[in-house]
């Protein structure tokens, strides 16, 4: 196992971006300081050949050609807040409407586009990198001076643990996640439609035309949202008559995970039968946002000769529910001074 810190590139304003490479048994990871972003995640297929299992990039120029938010840490509030506003302690907080009419992923000054500071790195016995970001009170309309940390650690054979924490000096709301696009084939010229998916959720949150949850928790039983037993994306998307799936040309929905209590619990498992790779996700969070990549742009240049096409990557983002600050019936996303928000997810890569 190894840990290596190195330059990754320079922004137009002269800011230097750093990378940290972590290598462990059956897994390698590269994280960069711009957005505390996963730039590469590699694991072996059933023949032992290593391959990228995310939509990766090896330079800042290549990153610019990847989809928005690709691999980035997301906050202060992942997903959407309706109308770009919420009330907190009788005060109205007004946010940027960067996806009209809503605020998406914390607004234009969210975690994804900020420079994080490396605060610690591990060694061959304990490969990890920890980064920190300070967000001023009132930035993009969110109250409180927020200090966030992101810790990426290789915690076992083929296992990555991502831990986010945040503290504040004023009451605020927080929802953090990572926005990696996965493709278990190891080649982003392939689509993910034949990946087999299992999600430990008996309900999904339907959305309106602006992708805001309606407030309903709809049972998945008997619907195309039922992944309690493994189904492929193609099984659910092709020939569907579900208005929710037709609206989004696939999945861009939050699943309400079952039996959430304190601590890590199983959320989902995805299998690619051709490569033999599988990905299991455990999380502390109540929701799992599934995006099947239907809106990835056609013919967008990607890594090396590959192009980014529809359904060449999927996202599974453990998180709190979208628009929770406006939904008192949803699990709370409130953070008060003296408390620490901690959101942990484990990604287990294996081969069969």
PDB file of C-alpha atoms in Angstrom, residues 71-231:
ATOM      1  CA  UNK A  71     -16.423  12.804  -8.889  1.00  0.00           C
ATOM      2  CA  UNK A  72     -16.726  15.924  -6.715  1.00  0.00           C
ATOM      3  CA  UNK A  73     -17.673  16.371  -3.097  1.00  0.00           C
ATOM      4  CA  UNK A  74     -21.088  18.052  -2.966  1.00  0.00           C
ATOM      5  CA  UNK A  75     -22.348  20.579  -0.393  1.00  0.00           C
ATOM      6  CA  UNK A  76     -23.325  22.631   1.446  1.00  0.00           C
ATOM      7  CA  UNK A  77     -26.557  21.022   0.354  1.00  0.00           C
ATOM      8  CA  UNK A  78     -26.445  18.139  -2.099  1.00  0.00           C
ATOM      9  CA  UNK A  79     -29.369  17.800  -4.504  1.00  0.00           C
ATOM     10  CA  UNK A  80     -32.138  20.417  -4.737  1.00  0.00           C
ATOM     11  CA  UNK A  81     -33.827  22.971  -2.498  1.00  0.00           C
ATOM     12  CA  UNK A  82     -37.157  24.146  -3.910  1.00  0.00           C
ATOM     13  CA  UNK A  83     -37.401  27.728  -5.106  1.00  0.00           C
ATOM     14  CA  UNK A  84     -33.927  28.514  -3.793  1.00  0.00           C
ATOM     15  CA  UNK A  85     -35.253  29.284  -0.318  1.00  0.00           C
ATOM     16  CA  UNK A  86     -36.025  27.802   3.089  1.00  0.00           C
ATOM     17  CA  UNK A  87     -37.026  29.084   6.509  1.00  0.00           C
ATOM     18  CA  UNK A  88     -34.850  28.460   9.546  1.00  0.00           C
ATOM     19  CA  UNK A  89     -35.785  29.751  13.009  1.00  0.00           C
ATOM     20  CA  UNK A  90     -38.301  32.226  11.521  1.00  0.00           C
ATOM     21  CA  UNK A  91     -35.735  33.683   9.100  1.00  0.00           C
ATOM     22  CA  UNK A  92     -35.932  33.131   5.339  1.00  0.00           C
ATOM     23  CA  UNK A  93     -32.702  32.055   3.653  1.00  0.00           C
ATOM     24  CA  UNK A  94     -32.520  32.930  -0.052  1.00  0.00           C
ATOM     25  CA  UNK A  95     -30.205  30.848  -2.239  1.00  0.00           C
ATOM     26  CA  UNK A  96     -29.046  31.053  -5.868  1.00  0.00           C
ATOM     27  CA  UNK A  97     -31.408  29.425  -8.356  1.00  0.00           C
ATOM     28  CA  UNK A  98     -28.631  27.807 -10.358  1.00  0.00           C
ATOM     29  CA  UNK A  99     -31.051  25.190 -11.758  1.00  0.00           C
ATOM     30  CA  UNK A 100     -34.163  27.268 -12.238  1.00  0.00           C
ATOM     31  CA  UNK A 101     -36.308  27.509 -10.256  1.00  0.00           C
ATOM     32  CA  UNK A 102     -34.270  25.650  -7.606  1.00  0.00           C
ATOM     33  CA  UNK A 103     -30.905  25.653  -5.884  1.00  0.00           C
ATOM     34  CA  UNK A 104     -28.791  22.658  -6.929  1.00  0.00           C
ATOM     35  CA  UNK A 105     -25.813  21.174  -5.043  1.00  0.00           C
ATOM     36  CA  UNK A 106     -25.247  24.185  -2.801  1.00  0.00           C
ATOM     37  CA  UNK A 107     -25.202  26.790  -5.559  1.00  0.00           C
ATOM     38  CA  UNK A 108     -22.366  28.074  -7.759  1.00  0.00           C
ATOM     39  CA  UNK A 109     -19.991  28.410  -4.771  1.00  0.00           C
ATOM     40  CA  UNK A 110     -20.638  24.855  -3.588  1.00  0.00           C
ATOM     41  CA  UNK A 111     -17.993  22.377  -2.457  1.00  0.00           C
ATOM     42  CA  UNK A 112     -17.471  21.041  -5.984  1.00  0.00           C
ATOM     43  CA  UNK A 113     -15.716  24.122  -7.371  1.00  0.00           C
ATOM     44  CA  UNK A 114     -13.725  25.192  -4.309  1.00  0.00           C
ATOM     45  CA  UNK A 115     -10.092  24.556  -3.465  1.00  0.00           C
ATOM     46  CA  UNK A 116      -9.767  22.244  -0.452  1.00  0.00           C
ATOM     47  CA  UNK A 117      -6.703  22.122   1.787  1.00  0.00           C
ATOM     48  CA  UNK A 118      -4.938  18.842   2.513  1.00  0.00           C
ATOM     49  CA  UNK A 119      -4.712  18.536   6.296  1.00  0.00           C
ATOM     50  CA  UNK A 120      -3.296  15.018   6.662  1.00  0.00           C
ATOM     51  CA  UNK A 121      -2.214  11.949   4.709  1.00  0.00           C
ATOM     52  CA  UNK A 122      -1.641   8.437   5.870  1.00  0.00           C
ATOM     53  CA  UNK A 123       1.109   5.958   5.102  1.00  0.00           C
ATOM     54  CA  UNK A 124       1.526   2.445   3.731  1.00  0.00           C
ATOM     55  CA  UNK A 125      -0.126   0.984   6.818  1.00  0.00           C
ATOM     56  CA  UNK A 126      -3.062   3.405   6.748  1.00  0.00           C
ATOM     57  CA  UNK A 127      -3.576   4.970   3.293  1.00  0.00           C
ATOM     58  CA  UNK A 128      -5.859   8.002   3.482  1.00  0.00           C
ATOM     59  CA  UNK A 129      -6.107  11.686   2.661  1.00  0.00           C
ATOM     60  CA  UNK A 130      -8.018  14.289   4.682  1.00  0.00           C
ATOM     61  CA  UNK A 131      -9.035  17.689   3.281  1.00  0.00           C
ATOM     62  CA  UNK A 132     -10.758  20.726   4.756  1.00  0.00           C
ATOM     63  CA  UNK A 133     -12.854  23.599   3.417  1.00  0.00           C
ATOM     64  CA  UNK A 134     -14.130  26.729   5.205  1.00  0.00           C
ATOM     65  CA  UNK A 135     -17.365  28.344   3.944  1.00  0.00           C
ATOM     66  CA  UNK A 136     -18.093  31.892   5.198  1.00  0.00           C
ATOM     67  CA  UNK A 137     -21.362  32.800   6.870  1.00  0.00           C
ATOM     68  CA  UNK A 138     -23.874  33.821   4.195  1.00  0.00           C
ATOM     69  CA  UNK A 139     -22.027  32.265   1.259  1.00  0.00           C
ATOM     70  CA  UNK A 140     -24.613  31.509  -1.440  1.00  0.00           C
ATOM     71  CA  UNK A 141     -27.247  32.450   1.158  1.00  0.00           C
ATOM     72  CA  UNK A 142     -26.510  29.659   3.668  1.00  0.00           C
ATOM     73  CA  UNK A 143     -26.213  30.767   7.303  1.00  0.00           C
ATOM     74  CA  UNK A 144     -23.238  29.947   9.469  1.00  0.00           C
ATOM     75  CA  UNK A 145     -19.471  29.750   9.066  1.00  0.00           C
ATOM     76  CA  UNK A 146     -19.181  26.109   8.059  1.00  0.00           C
ATOM     77  CA  UNK A 147     -16.007  24.019   8.304  1.00  0.00           C
ATOM     78  CA  UNK A 148     -16.221  20.805   6.293  1.00  0.00           C
ATOM     79  CA  UNK A 149     -13.816  17.885   6.085  1.00  0.00           C
ATOM     80  CA  UNK A 150     -13.572  15.057   3.563  1.00  0.00           C
ATOM     81  CA  UNK A 151     -11.589  11.924   4.400  1.00  0.00           C
ATOM     82  CA  UNK A 152     -10.911   9.280   1.749  1.00  0.00           C
ATOM     83  CA  UNK A 153      -9.417   6.065   3.147  1.00  0.00           C
ATOM     84  CA  UNK A 154      -8.634   2.604   1.792  1.00  0.00           C
ATOM     85  CA  UNK A 155     -10.016   0.519   4.639  1.00  0.00           C
ATOM     86  CA  UNK A 156      -9.704  -3.028   3.314  1.00  0.00           C
ATOM     87  CA  UNK A 157      -9.195  -5.083   0.155  1.00  0.00           C
ATOM     88  CA  UNK A 158     -11.114  -3.264  -2.583  1.00  0.00           C
ATOM     89  CA  UNK A 159     -12.735  -0.961  -0.026  1.00  0.00           C
ATOM     90  CA  UNK A 160     -13.004   2.839  -0.002  1.00  0.00           C
ATOM     91  CA  UNK A 161     -14.523   4.747   2.916  1.00  0.00           C
ATOM     92  CA  UNK A 162     -15.570   8.374   2.427  1.00  0.00           C
ATOM     93  CA  UNK A 163     -16.337  10.326   5.602  1.00  0.00           C
ATOM     94  CA  UNK A 164     -17.666  13.888   5.535  1.00  0.00           C
ATOM     95  CA  UNK A 165     -17.962  16.053   8.640  1.00  0.00           C
ATOM     96  CA  UNK A 166     -19.138  19.620   9.173  1.00  0.00           C
ATOM     97  CA  UNK A 167     -19.416  22.090  12.040  1.00  0.00           C
ATOM     98  CA  UNK A 168     -21.028  25.539  12.177  1.00  0.00           C
ATOM     99  CA  UNK A 169     -21.183  28.630  14.365  1.00  0.00           C
ATOM    100  CA  UNK A 170     -24.863  29.315  13.542  1.00  0.00           C
ATOM    101  CA  UNK A 171     -27.834  27.031  12.906  1.00  0.00           C
ATOM    102  CA  UNK A 172     -27.768  25.888   9.297  1.00  0.00           C
ATOM    103  CA  UNK A 173     -28.586  22.941   7.014  1.00  0.00           C
ATOM    104  CA  UNK A 174     -26.094  20.451   5.601  1.00  0.00           C
ATOM    105  CA  UNK A 175     -26.231  17.557   3.149  1.00  0.00           C
ATOM    106  CA  UNK A 176     -22.975  16.136   1.743  1.00  0.00           C
ATOM    107  CA  UNK A 177     -22.166  13.356  -0.721  1.00  0.00           C
ATOM    108  CA  UNK A 178     -19.812  12.332  -3.513  1.00  0.00           C
ATOM    109  CA  UNK A 179     -20.924  12.614  -7.142  1.00  0.00           C
ATOM    110  CA  UNK A 180     -18.844   9.869  -8.800  1.00  0.00           C
ATOM    111  CA  UNK A 181     -20.135   8.383 -12.041  1.00  0.00           C
ATOM    112  CA  UNK A 182     -19.520   4.627 -11.963  1.00  0.00           C
ATOM    113  CA  UNK A 183     -19.010   2.253 -14.875  1.00  0.00           C
ATOM    114  CA  UNK A 184     -18.014  -1.226 -13.722  1.00  0.00           C
ATOM    115  CA  UNK A 185     -17.078  -2.446 -17.199  1.00  0.00           C
ATOM    116  CA  UNK A 186     -13.721  -0.698 -16.843  1.00  0.00           C
ATOM    117  CA  UNK A 187     -14.173   1.079 -20.168  1.00  0.00           C
ATOM    118  CA  UNK A 188     -16.244   4.255 -20.429  1.00  0.00           C
ATOM    119  CA  UNK A 189     -17.000   3.541 -24.073  1.00  0.00           C
ATOM    120  CA  UNK A 190     -19.413   0.909 -22.761  1.00  0.00           C
ATOM    121  CA  UNK A 191     -22.839   1.682 -21.326  1.00  0.00           C
ATOM    122  CA  UNK A 192     -24.093   0.618 -17.908  1.00  0.00           C
ATOM    123  CA  UNK A 193     -27.590  -0.458 -18.998  1.00  0.00           C
ATOM    124  CA  UNK A 194     -26.857  -4.162 -18.379  1.00  0.00           C
ATOM    125  CA  UNK A 195     -25.483  -3.637 -14.863  1.00  0.00           C
ATOM    126  CA  UNK A 196     -27.614  -5.549 -12.354  1.00  0.00           C
ATOM    127  CA  UNK A 197     -28.829  -3.356  -9.485  1.00  0.00           C
ATOM    128  CA  UNK A 198     -30.152  -4.126  -6.027  1.00  0.00           C
ATOM    129  CA  UNK A 199     -31.305  -1.303  -3.718  1.00  0.00           C
ATOM    130  CA  UNK A 200     -32.463  -1.822  -0.132  1.00  0.00           C
ATOM    131  CA  UNK A 201     -35.434   0.517  -0.434  1.00  0.00           C
ATOM    132  CA  UNK A 202     -39.150  -0.134  -0.226  1.00  0.00           C
ATOM    133  CA  UNK A 203     -40.115   3.439  -1.177  1.00  0.00           C
ATOM    134  CA  UNK A 204     -39.054   6.139  -3.612  1.00  0.00           C
ATOM    135  CA  UNK A 205     -39.609   9.909  -3.555  1.00  0.00           C
ATOM    136  CA  UNK A 206     -41.578  10.959  -6.663  1.00  0.00           C
ATOM    137  CA  UNK A 207     -40.584  14.327  -8.123  1.00  0.00           C
ATOM    138  CA  UNK A 208     -42.400  17.161  -9.840  1.00  0.00           C
ATOM    139  CA  UNK A 209     -41.487  18.681 -13.206  1.00  0.00           C
ATOM    140  CA  UNK A 210     -38.617  20.644 -11.590  1.00  0.00           C
ATOM    141  CA  UNK A 211     -37.195  17.511  -9.869  1.00  0.00           C
ATOM    142  CA  UNK A 212     -38.369  18.469  -6.386  1.00  0.00           C
ATOM    143  CA  UNK A 213     -39.901  15.676  -4.241  1.00  0.00           C
ATOM    144  CA  UNK A 214     -43.679  15.943  -4.032  1.00  0.00           C
ATOM    145  CA  UNK A 215     -43.607  14.805  -0.389  1.00  0.00           C
ATOM    146  CA  UNK A 216     -44.990  11.355  -1.132  1.00  0.00           C
ATOM    147  CA  UNK A 217     -43.081   8.207  -0.186  1.00  0.00           C
ATOM    148  CA  UNK A 218     -44.323   5.856  -2.869  1.00  0.00           C
ATOM    149  CA  UNK A 219     -43.980   2.096  -2.303  1.00  0.00           C
ATOM    150  CA  UNK A 220     -41.764   0.497  -4.956  1.00  0.00           C
ATOM    151  CA  UNK A 221     -43.653  -2.797  -4.939  1.00  0.00           C
ATOM    152  CA  UNK A 222     -45.146  -3.530  -8.336  1.00  0.00           C
ATOM    153  CA  UNK A 223     -43.354  -0.588 -10.013  1.00  0.00           C
ATOM    154  CA  UNK A 224     -40.269  -0.073 -12.164  1.00  0.00           C
ATOM    155  CA  UNK A 225     -38.571   1.368  -9.074  1.00  0.00           C
ATOM    156  CA  UNK A 226     -38.472  -2.022  -7.345  1.00  0.00           C
ATOM    157  CA  UNK A 227     -34.812  -3.069  -7.066  1.00  0.00           C
ATOM    158  CA  UNK A 228     -35.246  -5.128  -3.916  1.00  0.00           C
ATOM    159  CA  UNK A 229     -34.210  -8.071  -6.059  1.00  0.00           C
ATOM    160  CA  UNK A 230     -31.561  -7.459  -8.752  1.00  0.00           C
ATOM    161  CA  UNK A 231     -32.727  -5.933 -12.020  1.00  0.00           C
TER     162      UNK A 231
END
